[in-house]
Coordinates of N, CA, C and O and ligand atoms in Angstrom, one line a residue:
M1 N 110.7 65.4 83.2 CA 110.7 66.6 82.2 C 109.4 67.1 81.6 O 109.1 67.6 80.4
A2 N 108.6 66.9 83.0 CA 107.0 67.4 81.7 C 106.8 68.7 82.4 O 106.8 69.1 83.2
D3 N 106.9 69.9 81.1 CA 106.6 71.4 81.4 C 105.4 71.4 81.7 O 105.2 72.8 82.3
N4 N 104.8 70.5 81.2 CA 103.4 71.8 81.3 C 102.2 70.8 82.5 O 100.7 70.8 82.1
E5 N 103.2 70.2 83.4 CA 101.8 70.2 84.8 C 101.6 71.4 85.7 O 100.2 71.5 85.1
N6 N 102.0 72.4 84.5 CA 101.2 73.4 85.5 C 100.7 74.0 84.5 O 101.1 75.1 83.7
A7 N 99.4 74.0 83.9 CA 98.9 73.9 82.7 C 98.4 75.5 82.8 O 98.7 76.3 82.1
A8 N 98.0 76.1 84.0 CA 97.1 77.6 84.9 C 98.2 78.1 85.3 O 97.4 77.9 86.8
P9 N 98.9 79.3 85.5 CA 99.5 79.8 86.6 C 98.6 81.0 87.1 O 97.3 80.9 86.8
P10 N 98.7 80.5 88.7 CA 97.8 81.6 89.7 C 97.1 82.8 88.8 O 96.2 83.2 88.8
A11 N 98.4 83.4 88.0 CA 97.9 84.9 88.0 C 97.0 85.0 86.6 O 96.8 85.8 86.6
A12 N 97.1 83.7 86.3 CA 96.0 84.0 84.7 C 94.4 83.7 85.3 O 93.6 83.7 84.4
R13 N 94.6 83.2 86.3 CA 93.0 83.4 87.2 C 92.2 84.7 87.3 O 93.2 85.0 87.8
P14 N 91.2 84.5 86.7 CA 90.7 85.8 87.0 C 89.8 86.1 88.6 O 89.7 85.2 89.3
C15 N 89.2 87.5 89.1 CA 88.9 87.6 89.7 C 87.4 87.5 89.8 O 86.8 87.4 89.1
P16 N 87.2 86.4 91.0 CA 86.0 85.4 90.9 C 84.6 86.4 91.3 O 83.6 86.1 90.8
I17 N 84.8 87.9 91.2 CA 84.1 88.6 91.2 C 83.4 89.4 90.1 O 82.0 89.5 89.9
C18 N 84.2 90.3 89.7 CA 84.0 90.5 88.1 C 85.0 89.9 86.6 O 83.9 90.5 86.2
G19 N 85.5 88.6 87.6 CA 86.4 88.1 86.1 C 86.7 89.2 85.8 O 87.7 88.6 84.5
K20 N 87.3 90.4 86.3 CA 88.8 91.0 85.6 C 90.0 90.5 86.3 O 90.0 89.2 87.4
P21 N 91.0 90.7 85.6 CA 92.5 90.2 85.7 C 92.4 90.7 87.3 O 92.9 91.6 87.6
R22 N 93.3 89.7 88.4 CA 93.2 90.0 89.5 C 94.6 90.4 89.7 O 95.6 90.5 89.2
L23 N 95.3 91.4 91.1 CA 96.7 92.0 91.4 C 96.9 90.6 92.6 O 95.9 90.7 93.5
A24 N 98.5 90.6 92.3 CA 98.4 89.9 93.7 C 98.2 90.1 94.8 O 97.7 89.2 96.2
Q25 N 98.2 91.6 95.3 CA 98.5 92.0 96.4 C 96.7 91.7 97.2 O 96.7 92.3 98.3
Y26 N 96.0 91.9 96.2 CA 94.3 91.6 96.3 C 94.3 90.1 96.2 O 92.5 89.9 96.0
K27 N 94.6 88.8 96.0 CA 94.4 87.8 95.4 C 93.5 87.6 96.5 O 93.4 88.0 97.8
P28 N 92.7 86.4 95.5 CA 92.4 86.7 94.5 C 91.4 86.7 94.0 O 91.2 86.9 93.0
F29 N 91.3 88.6 94.5 CA 90.0 89.7 93.9 C 91.2 90.4 93.2 O 92.1 90.1 93.2
C30 N 90.6 91.4 92.3 CA 90.8 92.2 92.0 C 91.2 94.0 92.2 O 92.5 94.4 92.0
S31 N 90.7 94.0 93.4 CA 90.4 95.1 94.4 C 90.3 95.0 95.2 O 89.3 94.4 95.8
P32 N 90.2 96.2 96.3 CA 89.6 95.8 97.9 C 88.2 95.9 97.6 O 87.5 95.2 98.3
R33 N 87.3 96.4 96.9 CA 86.1 96.2 96.7 C 85.8 94.8 95.9 O 84.8 94.6 96.8
C34 N 86.3 94.5 95.3 CA 85.8 93.2 95.1 C 85.8 92.1 96.1 O 85.5 91.1 96.9
A35 N 86.8 92.3 97.1 CA 87.1 91.4 98.4 C 86.3 92.1 99.5 O 85.7 91.0 100.2
D36 N 85.9 93.1 99.6 CA 84.5 93.6 100.4 C 83.5 93.0 99.7 O 82.5 92.6 100.5
I37 N 83.1 93.1 99.0 CA 82.1 92.4 97.8 C 82.0 90.9 98.6 O 80.8 90.5 98.9
D38 N 83.1 90.3 98.6 CA 83.0 88.7 98.6 C 82.4 88.6 100.7 O 81.9 87.8 100.5
L39 N 83.0 89.7 100.7 CA 83.4 89.8 102.6 C 81.6 89.9 103.0 O 80.8 89.4 103.6
G40 N 80.8 90.5 101.3 CA 79.5 91.1 102.1 C 78.8 90.0 102.1 O 77.2 89.6 102.9
R41 N 79.2 89.1 100.7 CA 77.9 87.9 100.8 C 78.4 86.8 101.6 O 77.5 86.3 102.0
W42 N 79.6 87.1 102.5 CA 79.7 85.9 103.3 C 78.9 86.5 105.0 O 78.0 85.7 105.3
L43 N 79.0 87.6 105.0 CA 78.1 88.0 105.8 C 76.5 88.2 105.6 O 76.0 88.1 106.7
K44 N 76.2 88.3 104.5 CA 74.7 88.2 104.4 C 74.3 86.3 104.5 O 73.3 86.0 104.2
G45 N 75.4 85.2 104.4 CA 75.0 84.0 104.2 C 75.0 83.5 102.7 O 74.4 82.2 103.0
S46 N 75.4 84.2 102.1 CA 75.0 83.4 100.9 C 75.8 82.1 100.5 O 75.9 81.3 99.7
Y47 N 77.1 82.4 101.7 CA 78.1 81.1 101.5 C 78.2 80.0 103.0 O 77.9 80.8 104.0
V48 N 77.7 79.0 102.4 CA 77.3 78.2 104.4 C 77.8 77.7 103.7 O 79.0 77.1 103.8
I49 N 78.5 78.1 105.6 CA 79.3 77.6 106.7 C 79.1 76.3 107.7 O 78.1 76.3 107.9
P50 N 79.5 75.0 107.0 CA 79.2 74.1 107.9 C 79.3 74.0 109.5 O 80.6 74.6 109.7
G51 N 78.3 73.7 110.0 CA 78.7 74.2 111.7 C 77.7 75.2 112.1 O 78.1 75.0 113.4
A52 N 77.6 76.3 111.3 CA 77.4 77.4 111.7 C 75.5 77.5 111.8 O 75.2 77.5 110.5
P53 N 75.4 78.4 112.3 CA 73.5 78.7 111.9 C 73.8 79.6 111.1 O 74.6 80.3 110.8
V54 N 72.3 79.3 110.2 CA 72.2 79.9 109.3 C 71.4 80.4 109.6 O 70.1 80.2 110.0
D55 N 71.4 82.0 109.0 CA 69.4 83.0 109.5 C 68.5 82.3 107.9 O 69.0 82.9 107.0
E56 N 67.8 81.8 108.1 CA 66.5 81.7 106.9 C 66.4 82.6 106.2 O 65.8 82.9 105.3
A57 N 65.9 83.6 107.1 CA 65.9 84.7 106.3 C 66.7 85.0 105.3 O 65.6 85.8 104.1
E58 N 68.0 85.0 105.1 CA 68.9 84.8 103.6 C 69.3 84.0 102.7 O 69.5 83.8 102.3
A59 N 68.8 82.6 103.9 CA 69.8 81.6 103.3 C 69.0 81.2 101.9 O 69.6 80.4 101.3
D60 N 67.5 81.3 101.5 CA 66.9 81.1 100.5 C 67.1 81.8 99.2 O 66.8 82.3 98.4
K61 N 68.2 83.5 99.8 CA 68.5 83.4 98.6 C 69.3 83.2 97.8 O 70.6 83.5 97.6
P62 N 69.3 83.4 96.4 CA 70.3 83.0 95.4 C 71.5 84.1 94.9 O 71.3 85.2 95.2
A63 N 72.7 83.3 94.5 CA 73.6 83.9 94.5 C 74.3 83.8 92.9 O 74.5 83.5 92.6
S64 N 72.7 84.2 91.9 CA 72.9 84.3 91.1 C 73.1 85.8 90.1 O 72.9 85.8 88.9
D65 N 73.7 86.7 91.0 CA 74.1 88.1 90.2 C 75.6 87.8 89.5 O 75.4 89.1 89.2
D66 N 75.9 86.9 88.9 CA 77.3 86.9 88.9 C 77.6 84.6 88.3 O 76.8 84.3 89.0
E67 N 78.8 85.3 87.7 CA 79.1 83.9 86.8 C 80.2 83.3 87.7 O 81.0 83.8 87.8
D68 N 79.7 82.2 88.4 CA 81.0 81.5 88.6 C 82.1 80.4 88.2 O 81.4 80.1 87.7
Ligands
ZN101 ZN1 87.2 92.2 90.8

């Protein structure tokens, strides 16, 4: 009888890029633009992929332009 097991429904989580309410078709983002921004971070090496070679030219660049 535990009704509150799901305290936060997935739809309540904001876009990780801009913090706006995300849309189901673009999840976990709010728009294709935010998804593209996230992809750009991947390509720049902001996200470290274990086992993958990291370009040291971009590796020391902090991702502090938004709050996670
Ligand atoms: Zn967004």
